[in-house]
Short mmCIF file of C-alpha atoms and ligand atoms in Angstrom, two decimals:
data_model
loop_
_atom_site.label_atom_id
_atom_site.label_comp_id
_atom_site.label_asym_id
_atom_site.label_seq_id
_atom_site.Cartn_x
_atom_site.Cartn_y
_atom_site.Cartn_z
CA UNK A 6 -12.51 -11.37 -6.93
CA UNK A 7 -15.24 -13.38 -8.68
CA UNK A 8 -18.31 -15.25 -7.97
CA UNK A 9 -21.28 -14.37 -7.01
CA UNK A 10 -22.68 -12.62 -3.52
CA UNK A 11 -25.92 -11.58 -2.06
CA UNK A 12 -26.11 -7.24 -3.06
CA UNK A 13 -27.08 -6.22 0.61
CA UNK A 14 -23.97 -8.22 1.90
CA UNK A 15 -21.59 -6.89 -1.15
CA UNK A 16 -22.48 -3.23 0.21
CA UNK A 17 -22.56 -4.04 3.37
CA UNK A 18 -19.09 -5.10 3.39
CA UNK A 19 -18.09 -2.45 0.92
CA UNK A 20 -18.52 0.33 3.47
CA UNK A 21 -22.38 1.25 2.19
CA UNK A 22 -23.57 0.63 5.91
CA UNK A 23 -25.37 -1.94 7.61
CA UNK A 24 -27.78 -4.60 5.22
CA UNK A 25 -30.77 -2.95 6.75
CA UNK A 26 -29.03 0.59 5.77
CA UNK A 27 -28.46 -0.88 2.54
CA UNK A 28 -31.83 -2.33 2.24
CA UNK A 29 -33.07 1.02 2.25
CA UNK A 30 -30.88 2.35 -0.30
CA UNK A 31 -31.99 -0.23 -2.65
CA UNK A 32 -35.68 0.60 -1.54
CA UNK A 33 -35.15 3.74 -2.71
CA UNK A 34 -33.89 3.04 -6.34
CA UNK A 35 -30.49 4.29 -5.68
CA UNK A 36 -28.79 1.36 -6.85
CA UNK A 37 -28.25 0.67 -10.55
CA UNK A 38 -27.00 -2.14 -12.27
CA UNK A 39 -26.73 -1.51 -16.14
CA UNK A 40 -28.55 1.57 -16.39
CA UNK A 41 -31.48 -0.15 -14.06
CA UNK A 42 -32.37 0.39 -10.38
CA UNK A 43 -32.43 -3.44 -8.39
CA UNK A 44 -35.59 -4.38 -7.09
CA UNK A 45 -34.26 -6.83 -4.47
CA UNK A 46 -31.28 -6.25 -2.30
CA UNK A 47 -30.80 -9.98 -1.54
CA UNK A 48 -30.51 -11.22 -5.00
CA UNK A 49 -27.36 -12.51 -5.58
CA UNK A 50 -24.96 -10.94 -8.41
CA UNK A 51 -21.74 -11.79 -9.98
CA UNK A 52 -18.96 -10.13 -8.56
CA UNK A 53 -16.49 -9.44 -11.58
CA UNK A 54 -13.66 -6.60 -11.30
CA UNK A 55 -15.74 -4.53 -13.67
CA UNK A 56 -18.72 -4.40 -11.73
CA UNK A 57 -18.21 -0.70 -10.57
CA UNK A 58 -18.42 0.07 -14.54
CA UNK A 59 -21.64 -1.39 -14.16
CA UNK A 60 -23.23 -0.87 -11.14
CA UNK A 61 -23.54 3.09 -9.61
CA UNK A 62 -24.96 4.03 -6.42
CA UNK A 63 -26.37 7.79 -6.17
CA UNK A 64 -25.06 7.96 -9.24
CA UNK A 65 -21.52 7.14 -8.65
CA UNK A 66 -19.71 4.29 -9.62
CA UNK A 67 -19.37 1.20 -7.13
CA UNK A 68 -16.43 1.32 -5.44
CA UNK A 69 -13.50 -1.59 -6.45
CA UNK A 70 -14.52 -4.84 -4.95
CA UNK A 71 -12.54 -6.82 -2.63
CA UNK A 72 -9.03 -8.04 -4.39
CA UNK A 73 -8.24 -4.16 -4.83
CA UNK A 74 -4.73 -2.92 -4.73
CA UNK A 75 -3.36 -0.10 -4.75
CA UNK A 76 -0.19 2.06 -4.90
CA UNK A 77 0.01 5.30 -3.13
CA UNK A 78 2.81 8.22 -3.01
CA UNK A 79 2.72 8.24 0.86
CA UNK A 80 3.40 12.05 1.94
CA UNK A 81 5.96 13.01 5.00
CA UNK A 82 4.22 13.13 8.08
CA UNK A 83 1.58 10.50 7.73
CA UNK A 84 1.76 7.23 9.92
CA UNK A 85 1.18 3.48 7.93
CA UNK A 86 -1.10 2.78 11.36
CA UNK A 87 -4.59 2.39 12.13
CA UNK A 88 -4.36 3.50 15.59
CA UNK A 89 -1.93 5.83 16.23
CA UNK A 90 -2.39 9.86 17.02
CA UNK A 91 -1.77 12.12 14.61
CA UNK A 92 -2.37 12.01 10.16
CA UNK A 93 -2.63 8.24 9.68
CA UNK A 94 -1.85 6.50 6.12
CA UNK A 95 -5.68 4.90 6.02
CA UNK A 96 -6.59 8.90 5.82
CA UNK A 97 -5.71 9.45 2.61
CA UNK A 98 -8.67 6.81 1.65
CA UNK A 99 -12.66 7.52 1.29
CA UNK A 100 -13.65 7.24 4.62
CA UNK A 101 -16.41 4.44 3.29
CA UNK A 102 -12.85 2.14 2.95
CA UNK A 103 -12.26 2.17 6.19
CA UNK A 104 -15.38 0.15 6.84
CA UNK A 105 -14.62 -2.33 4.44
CA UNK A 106 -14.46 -6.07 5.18
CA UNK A 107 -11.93 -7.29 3.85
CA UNK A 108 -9.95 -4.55 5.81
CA UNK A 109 -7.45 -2.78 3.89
CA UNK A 110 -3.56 -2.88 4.66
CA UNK A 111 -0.81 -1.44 4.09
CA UNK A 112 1.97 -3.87 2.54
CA UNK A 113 4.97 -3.50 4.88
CA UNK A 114 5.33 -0.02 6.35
CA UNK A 115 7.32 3.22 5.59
CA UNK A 116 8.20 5.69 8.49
CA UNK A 117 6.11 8.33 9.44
CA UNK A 118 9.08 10.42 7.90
CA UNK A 119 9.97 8.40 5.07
CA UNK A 120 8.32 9.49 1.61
CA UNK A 121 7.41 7.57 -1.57
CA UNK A 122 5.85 4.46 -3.03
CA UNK A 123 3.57 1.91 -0.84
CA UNK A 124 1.40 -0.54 -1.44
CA UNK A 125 -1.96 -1.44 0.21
CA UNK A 126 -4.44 -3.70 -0.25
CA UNK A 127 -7.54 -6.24 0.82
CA UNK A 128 -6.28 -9.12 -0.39
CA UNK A 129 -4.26 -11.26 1.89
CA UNK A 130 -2.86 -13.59 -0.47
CA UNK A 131 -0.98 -10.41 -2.49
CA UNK A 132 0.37 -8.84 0.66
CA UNK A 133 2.00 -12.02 2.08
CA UNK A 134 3.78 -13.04 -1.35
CA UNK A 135 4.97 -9.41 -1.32
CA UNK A 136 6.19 -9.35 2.04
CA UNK A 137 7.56 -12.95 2.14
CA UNK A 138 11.48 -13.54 2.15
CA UNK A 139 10.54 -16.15 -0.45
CA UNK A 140 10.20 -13.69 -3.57
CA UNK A 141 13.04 -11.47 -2.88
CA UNK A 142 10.89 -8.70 -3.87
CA UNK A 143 13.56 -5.05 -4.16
CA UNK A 144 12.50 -2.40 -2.37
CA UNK A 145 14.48 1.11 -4.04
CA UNK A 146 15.36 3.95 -1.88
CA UNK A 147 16.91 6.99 -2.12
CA UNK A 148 18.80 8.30 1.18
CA UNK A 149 19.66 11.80 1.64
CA UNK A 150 22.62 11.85 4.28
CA UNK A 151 23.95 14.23 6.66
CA UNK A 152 27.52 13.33 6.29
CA UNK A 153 29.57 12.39 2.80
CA UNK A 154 29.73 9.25 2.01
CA UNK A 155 32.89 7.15 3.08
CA UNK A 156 33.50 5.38 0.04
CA UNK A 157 33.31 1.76 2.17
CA UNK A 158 29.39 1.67 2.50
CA UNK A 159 28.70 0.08 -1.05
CA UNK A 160 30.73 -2.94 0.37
CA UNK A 161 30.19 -3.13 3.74
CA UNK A 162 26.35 -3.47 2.63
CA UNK A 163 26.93 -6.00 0.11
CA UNK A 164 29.22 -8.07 2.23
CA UNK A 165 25.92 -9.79 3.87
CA UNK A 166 27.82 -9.49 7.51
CA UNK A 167 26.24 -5.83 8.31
CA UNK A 168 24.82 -5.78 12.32
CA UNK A 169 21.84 -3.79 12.77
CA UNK A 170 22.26 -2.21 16.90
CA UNK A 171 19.85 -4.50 18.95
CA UNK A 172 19.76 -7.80 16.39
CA UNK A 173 21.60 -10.82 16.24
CA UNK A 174 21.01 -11.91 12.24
CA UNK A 175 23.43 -10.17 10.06
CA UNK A 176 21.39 -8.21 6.76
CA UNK A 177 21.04 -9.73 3.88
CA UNK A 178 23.23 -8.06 1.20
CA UNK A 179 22.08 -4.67 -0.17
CA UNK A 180 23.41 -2.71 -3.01
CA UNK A 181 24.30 1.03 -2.55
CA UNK A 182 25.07 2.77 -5.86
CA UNK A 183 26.67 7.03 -5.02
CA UNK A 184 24.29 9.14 -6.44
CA UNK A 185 26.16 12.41 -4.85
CA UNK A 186 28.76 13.16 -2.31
CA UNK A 187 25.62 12.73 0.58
CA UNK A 188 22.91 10.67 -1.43
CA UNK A 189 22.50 7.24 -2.52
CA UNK A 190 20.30 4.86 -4.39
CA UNK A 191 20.13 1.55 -1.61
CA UNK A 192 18.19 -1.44 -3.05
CA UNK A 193 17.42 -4.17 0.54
CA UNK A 194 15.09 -6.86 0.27
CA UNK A 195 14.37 -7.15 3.30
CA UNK A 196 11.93 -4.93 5.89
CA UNK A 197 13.27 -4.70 9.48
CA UNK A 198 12.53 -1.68 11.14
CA UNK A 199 13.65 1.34 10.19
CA UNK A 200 16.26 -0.52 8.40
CA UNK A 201 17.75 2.02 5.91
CA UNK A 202 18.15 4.41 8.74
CA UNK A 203 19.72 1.93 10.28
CA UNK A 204 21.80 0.91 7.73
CA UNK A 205 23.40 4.49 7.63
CA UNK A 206 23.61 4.75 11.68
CA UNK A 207 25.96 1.28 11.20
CA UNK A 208 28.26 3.02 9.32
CA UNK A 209 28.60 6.60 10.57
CA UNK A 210 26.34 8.17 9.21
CA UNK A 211 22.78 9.86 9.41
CA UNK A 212 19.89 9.56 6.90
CA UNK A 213 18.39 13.02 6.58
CA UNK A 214 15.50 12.69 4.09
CA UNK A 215 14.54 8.91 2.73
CA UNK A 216 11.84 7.71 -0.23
CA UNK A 217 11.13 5.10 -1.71
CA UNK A 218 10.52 4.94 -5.71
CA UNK A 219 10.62 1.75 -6.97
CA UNK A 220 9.31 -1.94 -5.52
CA UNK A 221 10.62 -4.76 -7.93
CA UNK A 222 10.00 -3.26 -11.37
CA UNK A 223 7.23 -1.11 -10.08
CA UNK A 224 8.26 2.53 -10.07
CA UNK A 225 6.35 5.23 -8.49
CA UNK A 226 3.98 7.34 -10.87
CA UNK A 227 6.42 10.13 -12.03
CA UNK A 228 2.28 11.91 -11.88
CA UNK A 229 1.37 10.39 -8.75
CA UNK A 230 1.78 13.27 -6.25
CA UNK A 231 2.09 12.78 -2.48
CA UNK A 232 -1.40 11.70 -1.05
CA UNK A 233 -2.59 10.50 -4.20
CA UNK A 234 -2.88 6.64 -4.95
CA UNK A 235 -4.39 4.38 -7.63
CA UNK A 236 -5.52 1.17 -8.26
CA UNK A 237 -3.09 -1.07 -9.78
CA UNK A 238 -3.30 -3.19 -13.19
CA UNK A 239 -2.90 -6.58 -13.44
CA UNK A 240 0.55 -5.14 -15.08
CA UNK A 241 1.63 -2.99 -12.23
CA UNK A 242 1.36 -6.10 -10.10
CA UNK A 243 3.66 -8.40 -12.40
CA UNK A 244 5.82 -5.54 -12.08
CA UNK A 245 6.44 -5.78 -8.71
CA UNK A 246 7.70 -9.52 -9.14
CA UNK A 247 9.68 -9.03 -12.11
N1 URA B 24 13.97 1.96 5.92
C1 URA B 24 13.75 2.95 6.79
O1 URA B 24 14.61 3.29 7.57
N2 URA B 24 12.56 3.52 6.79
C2 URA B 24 11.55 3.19 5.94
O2 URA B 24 10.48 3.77 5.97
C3 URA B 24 11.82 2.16 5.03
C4 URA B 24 13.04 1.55 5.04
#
């Protein structure tokens, strides 16, 4: 994001609290821009992506203004929802980012039991260009089956005429490359529900453990460990459309 905004509505909408809440914080000298508290919380600033180098507030950096993304290693167990019950994706954030405005979402969704990379972010734009059928964007899994493989699946997934139970479009073609006797690398571009599990159930079989490391050319932080997540470069998000 750039351009400029009014500081008591930046924090406001950054989670800080309410203007008159931020007002006060201001009012107090606990905001500093370049080394120097701000005297009036509605003068207007520039909002550049390196403002958190520049501004800190009880003497911690800003946090990333709106146009953040990021990539997170989503544990087992954890639900890409804001309202269901039970350890909820948005968790794993500083609370403060739940109160910010943009809202941040996840891009797509992985299963509660389904492990790996995801994406999440505050900018509307990125997520639908991600998401849309338009950029054929790969999503990378790896499946971890109950049964051996048949030796048909690789075809009968890139044939293009796989049925999902309950749908009337066949799946796009997906590649499935053997990785053991019961695992498999699957590569879909598309994001129907539950689709890898699916994919398996089509043909026999049961997925037993699934994650996903790779979207596009963006691979999962070999030092990103489950919870953790990042903010991602300029780079990371070519990546993903590569
Ligand atoms: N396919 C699934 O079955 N589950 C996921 O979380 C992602 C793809």
């Amino acid at each position: 994001m750039s351009g400029t905004a009014r500081l008591d509505r930046l924090l406001a909408n950054l989670g800080y609290g309410s203007r008159t809440e931020v007002q006060r914080l201001v009012d107090a000298g606990r905001v500093l821009l370049d080394g120097v508290p701000v005297e009036d919380a509605s003068a207007r600033i520039a909002v550049t992506a390196d403002l958190p180098s520049r501004m800190r507030i009880d003497d911690e950096p800003l946090d990333p203004v709106a146009g953040m993304a990021l990539m997170l290693h989503k544990p087992i167990g954890v639900t890409c929802s804001h309202k269901e019950i039970g350890p909820l994706v948005y968790g794993v954030l500083p609370p403060r980012w739940r109160r910010r405005e943009p809202g941040i979402s996840t891009v797509g969704r992985l299963d509660k039991e389904t492990s790996g990379l995801l994406l999440m972010t505050d900018d509307g734009a990125l997520l639908h260009k991600i998401i849309s059928p338009k950029h054929h964007v790969t999503k990378h899994y790896v499946a971890t089956l109950a049964r051996p493989l048949r030796g048909d699946e690789a075809a009968l997934f890139a044939a293009g005429t796989l049925m999902l139970e309950g749908e009337a479009k066949p799946l796009a073609p997906a590649a499935l490359e053997t990785l053991s006797p019961t695992s498999a690398r699957v590569t879909v571009t598309e994001g129907r529900y539950h689709q890898v599990r699916r994919m398996f159930a089509a043909v026999g079989n049961h997925v037993e453990a699934l994650h996903r490391d790779r979207i596009g050319a963006l691979a999962l932080p070999a030092d990103l460990a489950p919870g953790e997540y990042r903010q991602m470069s300029p780079a990371d998000i070519a990546a993903i459309f590569a």
